[in-house]
Amino acid sequence: MREQGVFHLEEHGQTERSQWVLDSPNPPPLWKKLFSSVKETILPHGNMFCFSSKRKTINGHALSCLQNLFPIISWLRDYKVSKFKDDLLAGLTLASLCIPQSIGYATLAKVAPEYGLYTSVVPPLIYAMMGSSREIAIGPVAVVSMLLASLVPKVEDPVTNPNAYRNLVFTVTFFTGIFQTAFGVFRLGFLVDFLSHAALVGFMAGAAIIIGLQQLKGLLGLSHFTSKTDVVSVLASVYKSLHNQIAPGQKWNPLNFVLGCSFLIFILITRFIGRRNRKLFWLPAISPLLSVILSTLIVYLSRADKHGVNIIKHVKGGLNPSSLHQLQLHGPHVGQAAKIGLICSVIALTEAIAVGRSFASIKGYHLDGNKEMLSMGIMNIAGSLTSCYVATGSFSRTAVNFSAGCQTAVSNIVMAVTVFLSLELFTRLLYYTPVAILASIVLSALPGLIDLSEACYIWKVDKLDFLACIGAFLGVLFATVEIGLLVAVIISFAKILIQSIRPGIEVLGRVPRTEAFCDVTQYPMAISTPGIIVIRISSGSLCFANANFVRERILKWVSQDEDDLKETTKGRVQAVILDMTNLMNVDTSGILALEELHKRLLSRGVELAMVNPRWLVIHKLKLAHFVDKIGKEWVFLTVGEAVDACLATKIARA
């Protein structure tokens, strides 16, 4: 009698736990999920409306909302003079590197030098107020500048129509900001993840080589150069230039090459010294600015511009002019501008978030990706209205900012103010700056974009990832930027598709002296229950892509067509238990496959049980009346309970 009472208690407890699974509340509708995403991004604390709490005043809620949108309000109250000293030093060091790099990157983007400086004023100020990273340095970067230089000229020619080209660049920047803001507000960061880490490594390496080859125009002093970006076209153009196979007046000048290479070597030597001695971190940071100053003096004093040395000439000074009326939002090229903006937004965000998170992990704080997207988007929208092109986080300048001991985003503000003062006071002094120096500054920043050790690591760990890496690299190098990105995304999608079409389906057994059920292939000591197959579907979704494969695989096991399964189950199969713990979603194709599986199993006299279906899965199965078809008594919370119930049914039938 006592044993029967214990048995009834256990049976009652199992029934109650199964009911927990069946009675789980319905998941929220799609509109509510979207609204929650927006609320979590814009409003502080996931479950709080700005005007719903009884504990706080309306003013308090408004302050909370503002603090969430503008983190500077939170940390500025505790800001101390000691921190400002560190940020001031870091900001000035950052500006000394930023000024020459910004001019060089503007030249790379095929816009006038002042637009690079403009991009180092407004976007850093916006980010300092809205961004959550303390170390990241905002401004123009080489890869995005190269993207603009390779994509925008296909729509507008920067040589024949420079004003239209510049206006289109502003429009692309505006769309870049729109897309980045949308990614942040609607929490669509996963779209950025479609460009995997491996693909980004390959893309960056290919882009670095292409950027380097493009700098040969300035380094050799060529007035005409190919507009194509693939390595074959660039090398062919260089070959023709060196062998005088071009029109008169386009011959390369060795003085440009000597001047550029001399200062390139100087910059690389200072970088080597800075890495060997951490106390001299400031030396590689100021070496580009020293190169600009010294080379400008050399050209001015020797009148080298009269002997074939190309100089940048006039650089417009003053505060960023408004570019609102220059945006082409109603012209014939809006669609193309939006497409280029989407590409730039993904690349810029990927680089910025990777840089920000790497330094945040060193400092031990969390970087919110969605807030970063929102702040990046708003700063680029503001930039497009103030004569800036696409800005993002720079790895080289962020590393300098970190080494200089920055404490907060005030270093970005100091940098922006310094660049603004330079625009107001010193742009006339840049008239004699040689173009070759700008090329050498850009070239000096490229080695950091090529990560051979990471490529070797990817090859060692995951060959498919390496395929995406090398695909992006070769696509950028021998075709175009779009093809390189497209190849990388296609390979990444193919990898996901392969894993979705053939998900992991594991036969489970009980590990001795535990209640755990694990894969019998990974844990050979796991014991299978005779007449019962426990199967775990290791896939995020049971959908149209893999439903038929899962169904046929299970039926094949039930038919005992595989020798290893005959040994595992030790006899005719009487019950199949599906562990759905890892299954996050199911579509109509998946439900139809389960229904057909159930019918086929019933025709063989085999019961079907489900274990721990997730929230969305059980909701859809109830709506499709699949739970009613198999019987509510065949839904369990744990695999152990399902096995015990199947054994009890088996004994009762015997």
XYZ file of C-alpha atoms in Angstrom:
654
model
C 0.000 0.000 0.000
C 2.812 2.383 0.895
C 4.583 1.702 -2.414
C 1.335 2.315 -4.299
C 0.902 5.640 -2.482
C 4.446 6.728 -3.436
C 3.778 5.681 -7.046
C 0.556 7.712 -7.164
C 2.327 10.763 -5.696
C 5.072 10.529 -8.327
C 2.493 10.085 -11.075
C 0.544 13.110 -9.801
C 3.743 15.205 -9.687
C 4.650 14.173 -13.247
C 1.150 15.072 -14.460
C 1.339 18.432 -12.728
C 4.725 19.219 -14.312
C 3.438 18.242 -17.759
C 0.525 20.605 -17.200
C 3.018 23.409 -16.521
C 4.372 22.907 -20.032
C 0.902 22.863 -21.588
C -0.437 25.848 -19.626
C 2.454 28.218 -20.324
C 1.196 31.720 -21.232
C 0.932 32.758 -24.867
C 4.001 34.554 -26.267
C 3.600 38.286 -26.965
C 2.412 39.306 -30.459
C 4.846 40.657 -33.039
C 3.769 44.293 -32.645
C 4.427 44.118 -28.913
C 7.919 42.715 -29.488
C 8.729 45.563 -31.863
C 7.358 48.122 -29.404
C 9.396 46.571 -26.582
C 12.538 46.767 -28.717
C 12.018 50.476 -29.331
C 11.188 51.070 -25.669
C 14.273 49.225 -24.404
C 16.497 51.189 -26.765
C 15.109 54.655 -26.088
C 13.778 54.351 -22.535
C 15.741 53.226 -19.499
C 14.904 49.907 -17.831
C 13.091 47.366 -19.953
C 9.710 47.445 -18.194
C 9.379 51.146 -17.426
C 7.474 53.792 -19.309
C 8.589 57.358 -18.943
C 5.313 58.439 -17.371
C 3.956 55.256 -15.773
C 5.756 54.898 -12.471
C 4.086 56.148 -9.308
C 7.339 56.511 -7.434
C 8.977 59.139 -9.592
C 7.931 62.502 -10.796
C 7.551 63.385 -14.455
C 10.772 65.372 -14.225
C 12.557 62.335 -12.837
C 11.340 60.184 -15.693
C 12.355 62.765 -18.267
C 15.831 62.839 -16.703
C 16.033 59.030 -16.840
C 15.085 59.067 -20.521
C 17.658 61.749 -21.242
C 20.352 59.865 -19.333
C 19.645 56.750 -21.355
C 19.836 58.645 -24.656
C 22.745 60.842 -23.527
C 25.046 58.877 -21.156
C 27.211 61.986 -20.752
C 24.561 63.355 -18.333
C 25.194 60.413 -15.979
C 28.969 60.374 -15.817
C 29.565 64.135 -16.153
C 28.191 64.714 -12.611
C 31.058 62.649 -11.162
C 33.674 64.040 -13.530
C 36.832 65.216 -11.772
C 39.733 67.479 -12.662
C 42.144 64.530 -12.515
C 40.152 62.779 -15.238
C 40.111 65.926 -17.349
C 43.919 66.119 -17.236
C 44.134 62.594 -18.652
C 41.440 63.282 -21.253
C 43.100 66.547 -22.267
C 46.429 64.815 -22.915
C 44.713 61.962 -24.754
C 42.601 64.364 -26.841
C 45.593 66.478 -27.891
C 47.591 63.351 -28.752
C 44.598 62.058 -30.690
C 44.264 65.339 -32.603
C 47.925 65.246 -33.642
C 47.236 61.901 -35.342
C 43.716 62.732 -36.485
C 44.511 65.899 -38.456
C 46.934 64.387 -40.981
C 44.978 61.127 -41.185
C 41.700 62.960 -41.827
C 43.257 64.895 -44.703
C 44.701 61.675 -46.115
C 41.425 59.762 -45.837
C 39.522 62.619 -47.487
C 41.913 62.378 -50.418
C 41.327 58.612 -50.472
C 37.546 59.234 -50.547
C 38.107 61.626 -53.497
C 36.745 64.702 -51.704
C 38.557 67.914 -50.782
C 40.893 67.701 -47.727
C 38.747 69.991 -45.553
C 35.880 67.451 -45.564
C 38.077 64.986 -43.712
C 38.706 67.639 -41.069
C 34.993 68.505 -40.909
C 34.282 64.811 -40.269
C 36.585 64.979 -37.240
C 34.581 67.811 -35.623
C 30.818 67.224 -35.571
C 30.559 63.377 -35.382
C 32.979 63.078 -32.401
C 31.013 65.740 -30.512
C 27.704 63.916 -31.116
C 29.197 60.565 -30.144
C 30.725 61.971 -26.961
C 27.202 62.877 -25.820
C 25.402 59.719 -26.974
C 27.996 56.930 -27.150
C 28.722 54.435 -24.393
C 32.374 53.705 -25.186
C 34.977 55.631 -23.235
C 37.921 54.865 -25.525
C 36.666 54.788 -29.103
C 37.957 57.589 -31.346
C 35.497 58.814 -33.978
C 36.333 60.141 -37.421
C 36.998 59.112 -41.013
C 38.624 55.702 -41.549
C 40.494 54.103 -44.427
C 38.080 51.270 -45.249
C 34.939 53.430 -45.401
C 36.815 56.071 -47.420
C 37.846 53.352 -49.867
C 34.242 52.106 -50.042
C 33.032 55.578 -51.005
C 35.845 55.998 -53.521
C 34.999 52.694 -55.205
C 31.168 52.853 -55.155
C 30.173 56.504 -55.555
C 32.225 57.202 -58.754
C 30.066 54.611 -60.535
C 27.193 57.067 -60.120
C 28.944 60.465 -60.319
C 32.436 61.170 -61.673
C 34.561 63.047 -59.088
C 36.803 64.494 -61.823
C 34.263 65.830 -64.316
C 31.593 66.766 -61.765
C 33.163 67.155 -58.294
C 30.229 69.083 -56.805
C 27.681 66.418 -57.753
C 30.066 63.741 -56.443
C 30.439 65.587 -53.111
C 26.667 66.016 -52.790
C 26.139 62.312 -53.444
C 28.691 61.487 -50.731
C 26.674 63.621 -48.283
C 23.498 61.791 -49.365
C 25.177 58.414 -48.851
C 26.255 59.578 -45.384
C 22.655 60.567 -44.609
C 21.345 57.123 -45.609
C 24.158 55.477 -43.666
C 22.956 57.293 -40.554
C 19.315 56.384 -41.263
C 20.139 52.683 -41.549
C 22.344 52.696 -38.445
C 19.635 54.458 -36.427
C 17.040 51.923 -37.614
C 19.343 49.043 -36.648
C 19.640 50.490 -33.153
C 15.997 51.464 -32.571
C 14.529 48.177 -33.840
C 17.369 46.068 -32.407
C 18.390 44.764 -35.813
C 22.019 44.250 -34.910
C 21.837 40.683 -36.186
C 21.831 42.123 -39.727
C 25.337 43.424 -39.109
C 26.344 39.922 -37.968
C 25.655 38.557 -41.462
C 29.136 39.852 -42.210
C 30.886 37.310 -40.009
C 34.154 37.870 -38.183
C 36.004 35.651 -40.659
C 34.553 37.536 -43.643
C 35.510 40.844 -42.021
C 39.117 39.684 -41.520
C 39.373 38.794 -45.221
C 37.594 41.951 -46.344
C 39.839 44.194 -44.242
C 42.997 42.525 -45.556
C 41.866 42.831 -49.165
C 40.772 46.425 -48.614
C 44.147 47.274 -47.050
C 46.009 46.027 -50.117
C 43.655 47.890 -52.469
C 44.019 51.098 -50.414
C 47.788 50.695 -50.479
C 47.833 50.273 -54.254
C 45.579 53.323 -54.643
C 48.150 55.384 -52.733
C 50.692 54.742 -55.476
C 49.041 57.595 -57.366
C 50.090 60.107 -54.707
C 53.367 58.375 -53.914
C 54.495 58.410 -57.570
C 53.031 61.835 -58.304
C 50.709 60.678 -61.099
C 48.077 63.118 -62.293
C 46.005 60.415 -64.002
C 45.245 57.016 -62.528
C 42.775 54.204 -63.122
C 39.382 54.589 -61.447
C 39.120 50.811 -60.985
C 40.030 49.257 -57.656
C 41.010 45.684 -58.577
C 44.682 44.801 -58.238
C 45.167 43.930 -61.917
C 43.900 47.296 -63.184
C 45.916 49.255 -60.629
C 49.162 47.383 -61.319
C 48.615 47.768 -65.076
C 48.168 51.523 -64.605
C 51.354 51.720 -62.519
C 53.275 49.696 -65.126
C 52.220 52.044 -67.926
C 53.218 55.047 -65.823
C 56.653 53.696 -64.996
C 57.350 52.709 -68.598
C 56.151 55.987 -70.128
C 53.282 54.321 -71.961
C 50.941 57.199 -71.208
C 50.332 60.611 -72.689
C 52.926 63.405 -72.314
C 52.686 65.319 -69.060
C 51.580 62.266 -67.097
C 55.050 60.926 -66.354
C 55.747 59.969 -62.752
C 58.126 62.137 -60.738
C 60.772 60.430 -58.551
C 60.884 63.376 -56.119
C 57.381 62.532 -54.915
C 58.412 58.929 -54.383
C 61.600 59.828 -52.468
C 59.789 62.324 -50.250
C 56.864 59.984 -49.520
C 58.996 56.906 -48.825
C 61.380 58.851 -46.582
C 58.590 59.971 -44.266
C 56.851 56.584 -44.475
C 60.035 55.010 -43.119
C 60.172 57.721 -40.442
C 56.582 56.993 -39.337
C 57.183 53.226 -39.241
C 60.402 53.673 -37.215
C 58.612 55.841 -34.628
C 55.857 53.223 -34.427
C 58.462 50.514 -33.782
C 60.063 52.642 -31.041
C 56.654 53.312 -29.473
C 55.876 49.585 -29.302
C 59.247 48.775 -27.761
C 58.933 51.521 -25.141
C 55.386 52.095 -23.859
C 56.384 55.404 -22.263
C 56.966 56.793 -25.755
C 53.394 56.053 -26.876
C 53.089 59.695 -27.966
C 55.907 59.407 -30.523
C 54.067 57.311 -33.165
C 50.940 59.406 -32.495
C 52.576 62.716 -33.392
C 54.874 61.383 -36.137
C 52.272 61.877 -38.927
C 51.790 65.510 -37.859
C 55.572 65.993 -37.651
C 55.829 64.509 -41.140
C 53.284 66.998 -42.474
C 55.047 69.951 -40.814
C 58.558 68.946 -41.891
C 57.613 67.987 -45.449
C 55.648 71.222 -45.877
C 58.682 73.227 -44.716
C 60.969 71.291 -47.063
C 58.724 71.928 -50.063
C 58.211 75.587 -49.148
C 61.909 76.342 -48.596
C 63.182 74.370 -51.595
C 60.298 75.339 -53.910
C 60.021 71.651 -54.754
C 56.534 72.239 -56.139
C 58.249 73.976 -59.079
C 60.199 70.773 -59.755
C 57.327 68.318 -59.999
C 56.312 67.680 -56.356
C 52.511 67.631 -56.127
C 51.020 69.699 -53.290
C 47.463 69.829 -51.928
C 47.247 73.646 -52.344
C 44.159 75.392 -50.981
C 42.385 73.913 -47.933
C 39.200 75.720 -46.990
C 39.076 76.728 -43.333
C 36.373 77.713 -40.890
C 33.455 75.987 -39.202
C 31.594 73.171 -40.957
C 29.216 74.748 -43.504
C 25.651 73.443 -43.747
C 25.037 70.792 -46.414
C 21.287 70.394 -45.869
C 20.387 71.759 -49.295
C 23.042 69.617 -50.980
C 21.374 66.319 -50.076
C 19.926 64.634 -53.156
C 16.786 63.066 -51.671
C 14.606 63.603 -54.733
C 17.105 63.087 -57.538
C 17.568 60.130 -59.910
C 20.303 58.573 -57.767
C 18.416 58.171 -54.481
C 18.146 54.381 -54.790
C 21.852 53.983 -55.541
C 22.761 56.306 -52.672
C 20.608 54.217 -50.320
C 22.285 50.990 -51.497
C 25.766 52.411 -50.943
C 24.607 53.802 -47.585
C 23.454 50.339 -46.498
C 26.833 48.807 -47.370
C 28.703 51.604 -45.593
C 26.449 51.363 -42.525
C 27.148 47.654 -42.091
C 30.920 47.980 -42.588
C 31.181 51.076 -40.361
C 29.126 49.514 -37.563
C 30.994 46.222 -37.711
C 34.340 47.970 -37.392
C 33.209 50.410 -34.683
C 31.488 47.831 -32.473
C 34.410 45.416 -32.792
C 36.847 48.174 -31.791
C 34.643 49.448 -28.958
C 33.997 46.010 -27.455
C 37.648 44.968 -27.587
C 38.719 47.981 -25.499
C 35.638 47.814 -23.256
C 36.563 44.236 -22.329
C 40.041 45.420 -21.343
C 38.536 48.090 -19.068
C 35.916 45.641 -17.735
C 32.627 47.262 -18.732
C 29.819 46.317 -21.127
C 29.172 48.036 -24.443
C 25.536 48.053 -25.562
C 25.569 47.292 -29.298
C 22.108 48.728 -29.982
C 22.915 52.020 -28.242
C 26.143 52.203 -30.236
C 24.183 51.785 -33.452
C 21.775 54.533 -32.419
C 24.544 56.972 -31.504
C 26.523 56.178 -34.669
C 23.398 56.685 -36.764
C 22.488 60.047 -35.247
C 26.064 61.326 -35.518
C 26.196 60.408 -39.229
C 22.815 62.035 -39.878
C 24.090 65.183 -38.158
C 27.351 64.839 -40.102
C 25.557 64.653 -43.437
C 23.926 68.006 -42.618
C 27.261 69.642 -41.732
C 29.502 68.737 -44.687
C 30.852 65.487 -43.199
C 31.118 62.089 -44.808
C 30.708 58.712 -43.103
C 32.442 58.572 -39.704
C 33.012 55.571 -37.466
C 35.410 54.226 -34.841
C 39.048 53.983 -35.894
C 41.153 51.140 -34.472
C 44.498 52.939 -34.819
C 43.280 56.172 -33.238
C 41.363 54.300 -30.529
C 44.557 52.431 -29.641
C 46.377 55.782 -29.363
C 43.542 57.197 -27.255
C 43.714 54.181 -24.940
C 47.519 54.316 -24.669
C 47.372 58.033 -23.907
C 45.285 57.228 -20.819
C 41.858 58.571 -21.766
C 39.243 58.248 -19.026
C 36.022 59.285 -20.790
C 34.628 60.449 -24.135
C 35.843 63.970 -23.268
C 38.997 63.057 -25.213
C 36.816 63.066 -28.354
C 35.552 66.535 -27.435
C 39.123 67.800 -26.929
C 40.126 66.308 -30.278
C 37.134 67.879 -32.063
C 37.848 71.320 -30.546
C 41.531 71.055 -31.529
C 40.620 70.130 -35.115
C 38.146 73.043 -35.214
C 40.846 75.468 -34.048
C 43.147 74.082 -36.727
C 40.434 74.708 -39.329
C 40.106 78.280 -38.116
C 43.802 79.122 -37.767
C 46.164 76.789 -39.614
C 44.616 75.576 -42.893
C 46.514 78.205 -44.913
C 49.777 76.628 -43.709
C 48.854 73.364 -45.457
C 49.121 74.889 -48.944
C 52.585 73.401 -49.610
C 51.903 70.016 -48.011
C 52.967 67.342 -50.532
C 50.363 64.805 -51.652
C 52.973 62.056 -51.256
C 53.005 62.671 -47.490
C 49.269 62.056 -47.284
C 49.804 58.805 -49.188
C 52.560 57.751 -46.775
C 50.330 58.514 -43.754
C 47.535 56.354 -45.187
C 50.027 53.579 -46.028
C 51.413 53.634 -42.477
C 47.944 52.860 -41.074
C 47.338 49.826 -43.310
C 49.414 47.086 -41.586
C 46.930 47.119 -38.692
C 44.165 46.067 -41.100
C 45.960 42.855 -42.131
C 45.743 40.206 -39.395
C 47.639 37.133 -40.589
C 47.596 35.453 -37.169
C 43.801 35.708 -37.040
C 43.525 34.235 -40.554
C 45.705 31.292 -39.474
C 43.546 30.843 -36.373
C 40.376 30.792 -38.493
C 41.933 28.148 -40.779
C 42.851 26.049 -37.774
C 39.429 26.222 -36.088
C 36.859 26.318 -38.907
C 37.583 25.612 -42.586
C 34.205 26.953 -43.773
C 34.859 30.218 -41.948
C 38.243 30.396 -43.641
C 36.505 29.915 -47.003
C 34.398 33.018 -46.261
C 37.572 34.856 -45.216
C 39.526 33.999 -48.358
C 36.441 34.588 -50.537
C 36.074 38.150 -49.239
C 39.823 38.723 -49.613
C 40.049 37.523 -53.217
C 36.752 39.168 -54.199
C 37.922 42.596 -53.026
C 41.411 42.086 -54.446
C 40.570 40.856 -57.949
C 37.038 42.140 -58.549
C 35.200 44.895 -56.669
C 34.251 45.743 -53.115
C 30.626 44.693 -53.724
C 31.679 41.314 -55.140
C 34.014 40.704 -52.211
C 31.243 41.447 -49.730
C 28.728 39.434 -51.751
C 31.009 36.385 -51.890
C 31.586 36.558 -48.126
C 27.876 36.880 -47.340
C 26.939 34.079 -49.772
C 29.484 31.714 -48.230
C 28.295 32.623 -44.716
C 24.665 32.058 -45.756
C 25.613 28.753 -47.380
C 27.192 27.656 -44.106
C 24.019 28.566 -42.187
C 21.881 26.843 -44.828
C 23.904 23.637 -44.662
C 23.613 23.591 -40.886
C 19.858 24.289 -41.127
C 19.164 21.659 -43.792
C 21.095 18.977 -41.912
C 20.710 19.801 -38.221
C 22.210 17.704 -35.483
C 19.913 14.808 -34.528
C 21.272 12.895 -31.569
C 20.246 9.642 -29.915
C 20.382 10.109 -26.139
C 21.092 7.703 -23.326
C 21.179 8.007 -19.535
C 24.666 8.644 -18.160
C 25.353 6.152 -15.321
C 24.826 7.421 -11.766
C 23.167 10.632 -13.044
C 19.790 11.807 -14.301
C 21.391 13.383 -17.380
C 20.603 12.159 -20.890
C 23.448 12.774 -23.356
C 24.477 11.894 -26.900
C 25.505 8.223 -26.997
C 28.127 8.993 -29.662
C 29.857 11.626 -27.535
C 29.349 9.638 -24.297
C 29.706 5.916 -25.132
C 29.016 4.996 -21.503
C 25.445 6.410 -21.783
C 22.837 3.648 -21.460
C 19.857 3.485 -23.861
C 16.509 2.141 -22.701
C 15.404 -0.987 -24.648
C 12.493 -0.270 -26.995
C 12.687 3.516 -26.528
C 14.528 5.992 -28.741
C 15.280 9.360 -27.153
C 16.130 11.899 -29.869
C 17.315 15.465 -29.437
C 16.881 17.902 -32.324
C 19.854 20.283 -32.127
C 18.501 23.062 -34.296
C 17.141 26.515 -33.556
C 14.151 25.917 -35.803
C 12.184 23.036 -37.305
C 11.253 24.617 -40.613
C 10.733 24.044 -44.310
C 14.495 23.703 -44.833
C 15.037 20.749 -42.487
C 11.626 19.308 -41.519
C 11.647 16.504 -44.101
C 15.236 15.558 -43.265
C 14.381 15.288 -39.545
C 11.247 13.216 -40.219
C 12.973 10.773 -42.593
C 15.946 10.409 -40.268
C 13.723 9.478 -37.324
C 11.671 7.029 -39.427
C 14.867 5.446 -40.680
C 15.990 4.881 -37.112
C 12.610 3.489 -36.142
C 12.794 1.050 -39.058
C 16.149 -0.048 -37.656
C 17.862 0.259 -41.005
C 21.069 1.417 -39.330
C 23.173 -1.212 -37.614
C 24.376 1.051 -34.847
C 20.805 1.834 -33.834
C 19.935 -1.862 -33.649
C 22.661 -2.219 -31.066
C 21.544 0.942 -29.266
C 17.852 0.181 -28.855
C 18.241 -3.585 -28.418
C 14.994 -4.599 -30.057
C 11.841 -3.278 -31.682
C 11.123 0.388 -31.076
C 7.936 0.984 -29.090
C 8.248 4.710 -28.276
C 10.029 7.758 -29.678
C 10.774 10.672 -27.345
C 11.632 14.018 -28.943
C 13.700 16.283 -26.711
C 12.720 19.780 -27.933
C 14.744 21.759 -25.395
C 16.995 23.266 -28.099
C 14.149 23.926 -30.545
C 13.236 27.626 -30.431
C 10.672 27.797 -33.235
C 8.608 25.706 -35.632
C 6.818 26.751 -38.825
C 3.885 25.194 -40.700
C 6.205 22.878 -42.653
C 7.691 21.666 -39.378
C 4.231 21.044 -37.904
C 3.152 19.082 -41.009
C 6.318 16.979 -40.744
C 5.541 16.220 -37.080
C 1.963 15.265 -37.959
C 3.135 12.909 -40.701
C 5.759 11.463 -38.374
C 3.066 10.829 -35.772
C 0.834 9.066 -38.315
C 3.661 6.874 -39.577
C 4.696 5.962 -36.041
C 1.116 5.104 -35.052
C 0.837 2.823 -38.063
C 3.850 0.917 -36.704
C 2.477 0.830 -33.165
C 5.023 3.366 -31.878
C 4.075 6.173 -29.471
C 5.402 9.720 -29.869
C 6.279 11.864 -26.848
C 7.562 15.445 -26.599
C 9.849 16.838 -23.915
C 10.082 20.474 -22.846
C 8.884 22.254 -26.008
C 9.811 25.907 -25.767
C 7.354 28.755 -25.315
C 6.734 29.596 -28.981
C 6.847 25.933 -30.070
C 4.166 24.665 -27.659
C 2.000 27.695 -28.486
C 2.052 26.911 -32.207
C 1.550 23.169 -31.629
C -1.529 23.915 -29.525
C -2.914 26.254 -32.191
C -2.384 23.526 -34.811
C -4.131 20.978 -32.478
C -1.061 18.750 -32.684
C -0.981 18.388 -28.893
C -4.555 17.058 -28.994
C -3.590 14.570 -31.696
C -0.730 12.965 -29.758
C -2.498 13.397 -26.404
C -1.649 15.795 -23.605
C -0.399 12.861 -21.529
C 2.531 12.542 -23.972
C 3.982 15.976 -23.217
C 6.640 16.001 -20.478
C 8.927 18.447 -18.714
C 12.029 16.213 -18.544
C 13.435 13.309 -20.539
C 13.579 11.168 -17.404
C 9.846 11.573 -16.798
C 9.110 10.739 -20.441
C 11.218 7.553 -20.280
C 9.575 6.459 -17.031
C 6.094 7.059 -18.504
C 6.959 5.078 -21.650
C 8.294 2.210 -19.536
C 5.126 2.211 -17.432
C 2.987 2.077 -20.593
C 5.164 -0.703 -21.972
C 4.785 -2.756 -18.761
C 1.021 -2.120 -18.654
C 0.662 -3.339 -22.235
C 2.768 -6.408 -21.494
